[in-house]
PDB file of C-alpha atoms in Angstrom:
ATOM      1  CA  UNK M 144       0.036  -0.012  -0.035  1.00  0.00           C
ATOM      2  CA  UNK M 145       2.946   2.294   0.579  1.00  0.00           C
ATOM      3  CA  UNK M 146       3.678   2.077  -3.265  1.00  0.00           C
ATOM      4  CA  UNK M 147       0.286   3.146  -3.885  1.00  0.00           C
ATOM      5  CA  UNK M 148       0.356   6.135  -1.591  1.00  0.00           C
ATOM      6  CA  UNK M 149       3.685   7.196  -3.301  1.00  0.00           C
ATOM      7  CA  UNK M 150       2.121   6.842  -6.652  1.00  0.00           C
ATOM      8  CA  UNK M 151      -1.055   8.636  -5.887  1.00  0.00           C
ATOM      9  CA  UNK M 152       1.192  11.462  -4.279  1.00  0.00           C
ATOM     10  CA  UNK M 153       3.371  11.894  -7.399  1.00  0.00           C
ATOM     11  CA  UNK M 154       0.309  12.022  -9.675  1.00  0.00           C
ATOM     12  CA  UNK M 155      -1.280  14.493  -7.284  1.00  0.00           C
ATOM     13  CA  UNK M 156       1.524  16.671  -7.367  1.00  0.00           C
ATOM     14  CA  UNK M 157       1.876  16.729 -11.210  1.00  0.00           C
ATOM     15  CA  UNK M 158      -1.776  17.359 -11.472  1.00  0.00           C
ATOM     16  CA  UNK M 159      -1.550  20.357  -8.858  1.00  0.00           C
ATOM     17  CA  UNK M 160       1.462  21.791 -11.091  1.00  0.00           C
ATOM     18  CA  UNK M 161      -0.436  21.500 -14.450  1.00  0.00           C
ATOM     19  CA  UNK M 162      -3.615  22.835 -12.892  1.00  0.00           C
ATOM     20  CA  UNK M 163      -1.900  25.813 -11.162  1.00  0.00           C
ATOM     21  CA  UNK M 164      -0.020  26.518 -14.382  1.00  0.00           C
ATOM     22  CA  UNK M 165      -3.316  26.525 -16.376  1.00  0.00           C
ATOM     23  CA  UNK M 166      -4.935  28.960 -14.029  1.00  0.00           C
ATOM     24  CA  UNK M 167      -1.850  31.211 -14.422  1.00  0.00           C
ATOM     25  CA  UNK M 168      -1.979  31.036 -18.023  1.00  0.00           C
ATOM     26  CA  UNK M 169      -5.608  31.959 -18.177  1.00  0.00           C
ATOM     27  CA  UNK M 170      -4.953  34.838 -15.804  1.00  0.00           C
ATOM     28  CA  UNK M 171      -2.258  35.939 -18.180  1.00  0.00           C
ATOM     29  CA  UNK M 172      -4.287  35.698 -21.307  1.00  0.00           C
ATOM     30  CA  UNK M 173      -7.366  37.199 -19.652  1.00  0.00           C
ATOM     31  CA  UNK M 174      -5.419  40.616 -19.668  1.00  0.00           C
ATOM     32  CA  UNK M 175      -5.075  40.425 -23.534  1.00  0.00           C
ATOM     33  CA  UNK M 176      -8.267  42.052 -24.885  1.00  0.00           C
ATOM     34  CA  UNK M 177      -9.399  41.252 -28.273  1.00  0.00           C
ATOM     35  CA  UNK M 178      -9.259  43.689 -30.898  1.00  0.00           C
ATOM     36  CA  UNK M 179     -12.652  42.903 -32.279  1.00  0.00           C
ATOM     37  CA  UNK M 180     -14.400  43.523 -28.877  1.00  0.00           C
ATOM     38  CA  UNK M 181     -16.299  40.245 -28.990  1.00  0.00           C
ATOM     39  CA  UNK M 182     -17.369  38.425 -25.872  1.00  0.00           C
ATOM     40  CA  UNK M 183     -16.917  34.734 -25.379  1.00  0.00           C
ATOM     41  CA  UNK M 184     -20.670  34.310 -25.887  1.00  0.00           C
ATOM     42  CA  UNK M 185     -20.645  36.236 -29.180  1.00  0.00           C
ATOM     43  CA  UNK M 186     -17.240  34.230 -30.280  1.00  0.00           C
ATOM     44  CA  UNK M 187     -19.330  31.074 -29.558  1.00  0.00           C
ATOM     45  CA  UNK M 188     -22.309  32.215 -31.371  1.00  0.00           C
ATOM     46  CA  UNK M 189     -20.558  33.150 -34.479  1.00  0.00           C
ATOM     47  CA  UNK M 190     -18.431  30.031 -34.638  1.00  0.00           C
ATOM     48  CA  UNK M 191     -21.629  27.767 -34.307  1.00  0.00           C
ATOM     49  CA  UNK M 192     -23.176  29.887 -37.254  1.00  0.00           C
ATOM     50  CA  UNK M 193     -20.105  29.601 -39.319  1.00  0.00           C
ATOM     51  CA  UNK M 194     -20.287  25.820 -39.015  1.00  0.00           C
ATOM     52  CA  UNK M 195     -24.144  25.839 -39.907  1.00  0.00           C
ATOM     53  CA  UNK M 196     -25.211  24.991 -36.267  1.00  0.00           C
ATOM     54  CA  UNK M 197     -28.290  26.550 -35.359  1.00  0.00           C
ATOM     55  CA  UNK M 198     -29.924  24.248 -32.736  1.00  0.00           C
ATOM     56  CA  UNK M 199     -27.224  24.740 -29.992  1.00  0.00           C
ATOM     57  CA  UNK M 200     -27.781  27.376 -27.444  1.00  0.00           C
ATOM     58  CA  UNK M 201     -25.000  29.395 -25.717  1.00  0.00           C
ATOM     59  CA  UNK M 202     -25.787  29.849 -22.025  1.00  0.00           C
ATOM     60  CA  UNK M 203     -23.899  31.240 -18.987  1.00  0.00           C
ATOM     61  CA  UNK M 204     -23.006  28.795 -16.109  1.00  0.00           C
ATOM     62  CA  UNK M 205     -21.684  29.622 -12.657  1.00  0.00           C
ATOM     63  CA  UNK M 206     -18.297  29.075 -11.511  1.00  0.00           C
ATOM     64  CA  UNK M 207     -14.786  29.381 -12.687  1.00  0.00           C
ATOM     65  CA  UNK M 208     -13.310  26.840 -15.486  1.00  0.00           C
ATOM     66  CA  UNK M 209     -16.826  25.261 -15.419  1.00  0.00           C
ATOM     67  CA  UNK M 210     -17.149  25.444 -19.312  1.00  0.00           C
ATOM     68  CA  UNK M 211     -18.498  22.455 -21.171  1.00  0.00           C
ATOM     69  CA  UNK M 212     -20.564  21.210 -23.968  1.00  0.00           C
ATOM     70  CA  UNK M 213     -23.572  19.145 -23.277  1.00  0.00           C
ATOM     71  CA  UNK M 214     -24.418  16.903 -26.219  1.00  0.00           C
ATOM     72  CA  UNK M 215     -27.635  15.722 -24.191  1.00  0.00           C
ATOM     73  CA  UNK M 216     -29.502  19.122 -24.383  1.00  0.00           C
ATOM     74  CA  UNK M 217     -27.105  20.796 -27.070  1.00  0.00           C
ATOM     75  CA  UNK M 218     -25.952  23.687 -25.020  1.00  0.00           C
ATOM     76  CA  UNK M 219     -22.450  25.402 -24.843  1.00  0.00           C
ATOM     77  CA  UNK M 220     -22.211  26.221 -21.239  1.00  0.00           C
ATOM     78  CA  UNK M 221     -19.795  29.015 -20.513  1.00  0.00           C
ATOM     79  CA  UNK M 222     -18.602  30.169 -17.176  1.00  0.00           C
ATOM     80  CA  UNK M 223     -19.465  33.695 -16.301  1.00  0.00           C
ATOM     81  CA  UNK M 224     -16.009  34.935 -16.993  1.00  0.00           C
ATOM     82  CA  UNK M 225     -15.801  33.505 -20.414  1.00  0.00           C
ATOM     83  CA  UNK M 226     -19.501  34.344 -21.226  1.00  0.00           C
ATOM     84  CA  UNK M 227     -19.004  38.158 -20.706  1.00  0.00           C
ATOM     85  CA  UNK M 228     -15.308  38.660 -21.034  1.00  0.00           C
ATOM     86  CA  UNK M 229     -13.735  40.162 -24.472  1.00  0.00           C
ATOM     87  CA  UNK M 230     -10.139  38.608 -23.886  1.00  0.00           C
ATOM     88  CA  UNK M 231      -7.902  36.083 -25.507  1.00  0.00           C
ATOM     89  CA  UNK M 232      -8.497  33.359 -22.733  1.00  0.00           C
ATOM     90  CA  UNK M 233     -12.476  33.854 -23.210  1.00  0.00           C
ATOM     91  CA  UNK M 234     -12.284  33.427 -26.987  1.00  0.00           C
ATOM     92  CA  UNK M 235     -10.083  30.313 -26.664  1.00  0.00           C
ATOM     93  CA  UNK M 236     -12.344  28.549 -24.134  1.00  0.00           C
ATOM     94  CA  UNK M 237     -15.525  29.598 -25.983  1.00  0.00           C
ATOM     95  CA  UNK M 238     -14.291  28.454 -29.451  1.00  0.00           C
ATOM     96  CA  UNK M 239     -12.964  25.084 -27.854  1.00  0.00           C
ATOM     97  CA  UNK M 240     -16.451  24.335 -26.321  1.00  0.00           C
ATOM     98  CA  UNK M 241     -18.035  25.096 -29.709  1.00  0.00           C
ATOM     99  CA  UNK M 242     -15.251  22.648 -31.212  1.00  0.00           C
ATOM    100  CA  UNK M 243     -17.174  19.918 -29.166  1.00  0.00           C
ATOM    101  CA  UNK M 244     -20.427  21.081 -30.636  1.00  0.00           C
ATOM    102  CA  UNK M 245     -19.108  20.788 -34.172  1.00  0.00           C
ATOM    103  CA  UNK M 246     -17.832  17.304 -33.473  1.00  0.00           C
ATOM    104  CA  UNK M 247     -21.296  16.363 -32.208  1.00  0.00           C
ATOM    105  CA  UNK M 248     -22.834  17.836 -35.545  1.00  0.00           C
ATOM    106  CA  UNK M 249     -20.446  15.710 -37.540  1.00  0.00           C
ATOM    107  CA  UNK M 250     -20.806  12.515 -35.596  1.00  0.00           C
ATOM    108  CA  UNK M 251     -17.087  12.598 -34.524  1.00  0.00           C
ATOM    109  CA  UNK M 252     -16.108   9.045 -33.432  1.00  0.00           C
ATOM    110  CA  UNK M 253     -14.436   9.587 -30.381  1.00  0.00           C
ATOM    111  CA  UNK M 254     -17.096  11.869 -29.061  1.00  0.00           C
ATOM    112  CA  UNK M 255     -19.730   9.329 -29.691  1.00  0.00           C
ATOM    113  CA  UNK M 256     -17.559   6.737 -28.003  1.00  0.00           C
ATOM    114  CA  UNK M 257     -16.976   8.953 -25.095  1.00  0.00           C
ATOM    115  CA  UNK M 258     -20.785   9.577 -24.853  1.00  0.00           C
ATOM    116  CA  UNK M 259     -21.379   5.846 -24.961  1.00  0.00           C
ATOM    117  CA  UNK M 260     -19.021   5.338 -22.144  1.00  0.00           C
ATOM    118  CA  UNK M 261     -20.353   8.058 -19.804  1.00  0.00           C
ATOM    119  CA  UNK M 262     -23.366   5.889 -18.263  1.00  0.00           C
ATOM    120  CA  UNK M 263     -20.921   2.886 -17.867  1.00  0.00           C
ATOM    121  CA  UNK M 264     -18.210   4.813 -16.163  1.00  0.00           C
ATOM    122  CA  UNK M 265     -20.641   6.731 -13.942  1.00  0.00           C
ATOM    123  CA  UNK M 266     -21.516   3.315 -12.436  1.00  0.00           C
ATOM    124  CA  UNK M 267     -18.278   1.357 -12.591  1.00  0.00           C
ATOM    125  CA  UNK M 268     -16.149   4.440 -11.049  1.00  0.00           C
ATOM    126  CA  UNK M 269     -18.150   4.026  -7.854  1.00  0.00           C
ATOM    127  CA  UNK M 270     -17.337   0.523  -7.096  1.00  0.00           C
ATOM    128  CA  UNK M 271     -14.142  -0.266  -8.899  1.00  0.00           C
ATOM    129  CA  UNK M 272     -11.546   0.461  -6.013  1.00  0.00           C
ATOM    130  CA  UNK M 273     -13.871  -0.987  -3.263  1.00  0.00           C
ATOM    131  CA  UNK M 274     -14.136  -4.202  -5.418  1.00  0.00           C
ATOM    132  CA  UNK M 275     -10.253  -4.385  -5.832  1.00  0.00           C
ATOM    133  CA  UNK M 276      -9.460  -3.636  -2.285  1.00  0.00           C
ATOM    134  CA  UNK M 277     -12.240  -5.988  -1.105  1.00  0.00           C
ATOM    135  CA  UNK M 278     -10.875  -8.888  -3.181  1.00  0.00           C
ATOM    136  CA  UNK M 279      -7.347  -8.479  -2.034  1.00  0.00           C
ATOM    137  CA  UNK M 280      -8.525  -8.371   1.499  1.00  0.00           C
ATOM    138  CA  UNK M 281     -10.288 -11.594   0.699  1.00  0.00           C
ATOM    139  CA  UNK M 282      -7.007 -13.169  -0.253  1.00  0.00           C
ATOM    140  CA  UNK M 283      -6.622 -12.511  -3.940  1.00  0.00           C
ATOM    141  CA  UNK M 284      -3.148 -11.104  -3.234  1.00  0.00           C
ATOM    142  CA  UNK M 285      -1.822 -14.443  -2.168  1.00  0.00           C
ATOM    143  CA  UNK M 286      -2.581 -16.195  -5.507  1.00  0.00           C
ATOM    144  CA  UNK M 287      -5.677 -17.978  -4.445  1.00  0.00           C
ATOM    145  CA  UNK M 288      -8.300 -18.308  -7.102  1.00  0.00           C
ATOM    146  CA  UNK M 289     -11.198 -18.024  -4.779  1.00  0.00           C
ATOM    147  CA  UNK M 290     -13.913 -15.626  -4.487  1.00  0.00           C
ATOM    148  CA  UNK M 291     -11.577 -12.694  -3.438  1.00  0.00           C
ATOM    149  CA  UNK M 292      -9.609 -13.001  -6.850  1.00  0.00           C
ATOM    150  CA  UNK M 293     -12.662 -12.778  -8.966  1.00  0.00           C
ATOM    151  CA  UNK M 294     -14.075  -9.937  -6.899  1.00  0.00           C
ATOM    152  CA  UNK M 295     -10.772  -8.179  -7.367  1.00  0.00           C
ATOM    153  CA  UNK M 296     -10.665  -8.799 -11.121  1.00  0.00           C
ATOM    154  CA  UNK M 297     -14.115  -7.467 -11.576  1.00  0.00           C
ATOM    155  CA  UNK M 298     -12.795  -4.187  -9.820  1.00  0.00           C
ATOM    156  CA  UNK M 299      -9.927  -4.174 -12.105  1.00  0.00           C
ATOM    157  CA  UNK M 300     -12.308  -4.352 -15.248  1.00  0.00           C
ATOM    158  CA  UNK M 301     -14.388  -1.573 -13.740  1.00  0.00           C
ATOM    159  CA  UNK M 302     -11.093   0.495 -13.420  1.00  0.00           C
ATOM    160  CA  UNK M 303     -10.344  -0.338 -16.919  1.00  0.00           C
ATOM    161  CA  UNK M 304     -13.494   1.328 -18.251  1.00  0.00           C
ATOM    162  CA  UNK M 305     -12.400   4.644 -16.327  1.00  0.00           C
ATOM    163  CA  UNK M 306      -8.961   4.329 -17.941  1.00  0.00           C
ATOM    164  CA  UNK M 307     -10.445   3.918 -21.525  1.00  0.00           C
ATOM    165  CA  UNK M 308     -12.565   6.802 -20.792  1.00  0.00           C
ATOM    166  CA  UNK M 309      -9.650   8.965 -20.052  1.00  0.00           C
ATOM    167  CA  UNK M 310      -7.809   7.910 -23.039  1.00  0.00           C
ATOM    168  CA  UNK M 311     -10.884   8.376 -25.421  1.00  0.00           C
ATOM    169  CA  UNK M 312     -11.154  11.886 -23.964  1.00  0.00           C
ATOM    170  CA  UNK M 313      -7.740  12.942 -25.119  1.00  0.00           C
ATOM    171  CA  UNK M 314      -8.542  13.015 -28.970  1.00  0.00           C
ATOM    172  CA  UNK M 315     -11.898  14.552 -28.229  1.00  0.00           C
ATOM    173  CA  UNK M 316     -10.075  17.519 -26.328  1.00  0.00           C
ATOM    174  CA  UNK M 317      -7.005  17.907 -28.567  1.00  0.00           C
ATOM    175  CA  UNK M 318      -9.342  17.813 -31.855  1.00  0.00           C
ATOM    176  CA  UNK M 319     -11.873  20.240 -30.279  1.00  0.00           C
ATOM    177  CA  UNK M 320      -8.928  22.721 -29.693  1.00  0.00           C
ATOM    178  CA  UNK M 321      -7.539  22.267 -33.225  1.00  0.00           C
ATOM    179  CA  UNK M 322     -10.922  23.205 -34.586  1.00  0.00           C
ATOM    180  CA  UNK M 323     -11.150  26.174 -32.492  1.00  0.00           C
ATOM    181  CA  UNK M 324      -7.626  27.548 -33.255  1.00  0.00           C
ATOM    182  CA  UNK M 325      -8.256  26.867 -36.943  1.00  0.00           C
ATOM    183  CA  UNK M 326     -11.445  28.807 -36.914  1.00  0.00           C
ATOM    184  CA  UNK M 327     -10.141  31.573 -34.850  1.00  0.00           C
ATOM    185  CA  UNK M 328      -7.189  31.911 -37.460  1.00  0.00           C
ATOM    186  CA  UNK M 329      -9.001  31.304 -40.705  1.00  0.00           C
ATOM    187  CA  UNK M 330     -11.801  33.535 -39.793  1.00  0.00           C
ATOM    188  CA  UNK M 331      -9.357  36.244 -38.619  1.00  0.00           C
ATOM    189  CA  UNK M 332     -11.188  36.570 -35.527  1.00  0.00           C
ATOM    190  CA  UNK M 333      -7.855  37.300 -33.442  1.00  0.00           C
ATOM    191  CA  UNK M 334      -4.485  38.963 -33.997  1.00  0.00           C
ATOM    192  CA  UNK M 335      -1.199  37.029 -33.958  1.00  0.00           C
ATOM    193  CA  UNK M 336      -0.743  37.944 -30.411  1.00  0.00           C
ATOM    194  CA  UNK M 337      -4.272  36.844 -29.306  1.00  0.00           C
ATOM    195  CA  UNK M 338      -3.927  33.490 -31.123  1.00  0.00           C
ATOM    196  CA  UNK M 339      -0.593  32.773 -29.584  1.00  0.00           C
ATOM    197  CA  UNK M 340      -2.213  33.258 -26.345  1.00  0.00           C
ATOM    198  CA  UNK M 341      -5.181  31.211 -27.034  1.00  0.00           C
ATOM    199  CA  UNK M 342      -2.961  28.465 -28.182  1.00  0.00           C
ATOM    200  CA  UNK M 343      -0.925  28.352 -25.164  1.00  0.00           C
ATOM    201  CA  UNK M 344      -3.989  28.533 -23.062  1.00  0.00           C
ATOM    202  CA  UNK M 345      -5.674  25.441 -24.804  1.00  0.00           C
ATOM    203  CA  UNK M 346      -2.286  23.586 -24.747  1.00  0.00           C
ATOM    204  CA  UNK M 347      -2.250  23.702 -20.906  1.00  0.00           C
ATOM    205  CA  UNK M 348      -5.832  22.758 -20.547  1.00  0.00           C
ATOM    206  CA  UNK M 349      -5.247  19.600 -22.817  1.00  0.00           C
ATOM    207  CA  UNK M 350      -2.358  18.732 -20.564  1.00  0.00           C
ATOM    208  CA  UNK M 351      -4.746  18.441 -17.555  1.00  0.00           C
ATOM    209  CA  UNK M 352      -6.702  15.638 -19.526  1.00  0.00           C
ATOM    210  CA  UNK M 353      -3.260  13.777 -20.299  1.00  0.00           C
ATOM    211  CA  UNK M 354      -2.239  13.806 -16.771  1.00  0.00           C
ATOM    212  CA  UNK M 355      -5.649  12.510 -15.719  1.00  0.00           C
ATOM    213  CA  UNK M 356      -5.254   9.694 -18.265  1.00  0.00           C
ATOM    214  CA  UNK M 357      -1.775   8.871 -17.358  1.00  0.00           C
ATOM    215  CA  UNK M 358      -2.754   8.837 -13.738  1.00  0.00           C
ATOM    216  CA  UNK M 359      -5.649   6.505 -14.523  1.00  0.00           C
ATOM    217  CA  UNK M 360      -3.336   4.121 -16.402  1.00  0.00           C
ATOM    218  CA  UNK M 361      -0.643   4.222 -13.691  1.00  0.00           C
ATOM    219  CA  UNK M 362      -3.335   3.317 -11.246  1.00  0.00           C
ATOM    220  CA  UNK M 363      -4.703   0.541 -13.189  1.00  0.00           C
ATOM    221  CA  UNK M 364      -1.344  -0.942 -13.717  1.00  0.00           C
ATOM    222  CA  UNK M 365      -0.361  -0.834 -10.071  1.00  0.00           C
ATOM    223  CA  UNK M 366      -3.473  -2.597  -8.935  1.00  0.00           C
ATOM    224  CA  UNK M 367      -3.188  -5.116 -11.727  1.00  0.00           C
ATOM    225  CA  UNK M 368       0.223  -5.946 -10.539  1.00  0.00           C
ATOM    226  CA  UNK M 369      -1.032  -6.321  -6.898  1.00  0.00           C
ATOM    227  CA  UNK M 370      -3.897  -8.709  -8.175  1.00  0.00           C
ATOM    228  CA  UNK M 371      -1.990 -10.527 -10.751  1.00  0.00           C
ATOM    229  CA  UNK M 372       1.501 -10.530  -9.683  1.00  0.00           C
ATOM    230  CA  UNK M 373       0.873 -12.869  -6.754  1.00  0.00           C
ATOM    231  CA  UNK M 374      -0.295 -15.484  -8.833  1.00  0.00           C
ATOM    232  CA  UNK M 375       1.786 -18.589  -9.807  1.00  0.00           C
TER     233      UNK M 375
END
């Protein structure tokens, strides 16, 4: 268990560093005001229209960095700062979330796969670690092939769904950012300085998902070794 705590601590540290850097980047680029004077909401509405999407609503949602696209009700949810502000960071986030709406409209395969995994992961993530630890307590780690081993294996499979979800999320997020930046540049929505800031901000946002995916994989491998490593 000491190894597990060290692993979790290392992942938490890296996650904190990336998250803290992301916050600082958004703070920095929030000071770069857009030459065109458009708010995040206006940027989002224009990107949707330019892509022929007219059945998606752009709404304001409470909180900070709570921005997301909801494919269930077709809404681009922008945090209050992004919705109302007219800076490079707001433009980047608004365009990124609209990138997800474009993915949805075009039936982007990885977004479809992630949406299909959501109800599965929402259930399996609640019980995976309990099953693994419970199975190990029942003796799976000793190599016995009794009920404890099979309980632990079930928990490992549940963890596998969460890891799969994390890695499927990566192309979804990177693709949405690429769509956003391409649109911002091709439609001359931002200056070179503004585009540079938007690119840097989205790059660090993507890294939070990368760290999460690697952390999920590391945890899966650790518990896999604990369960299977003791078997003859």
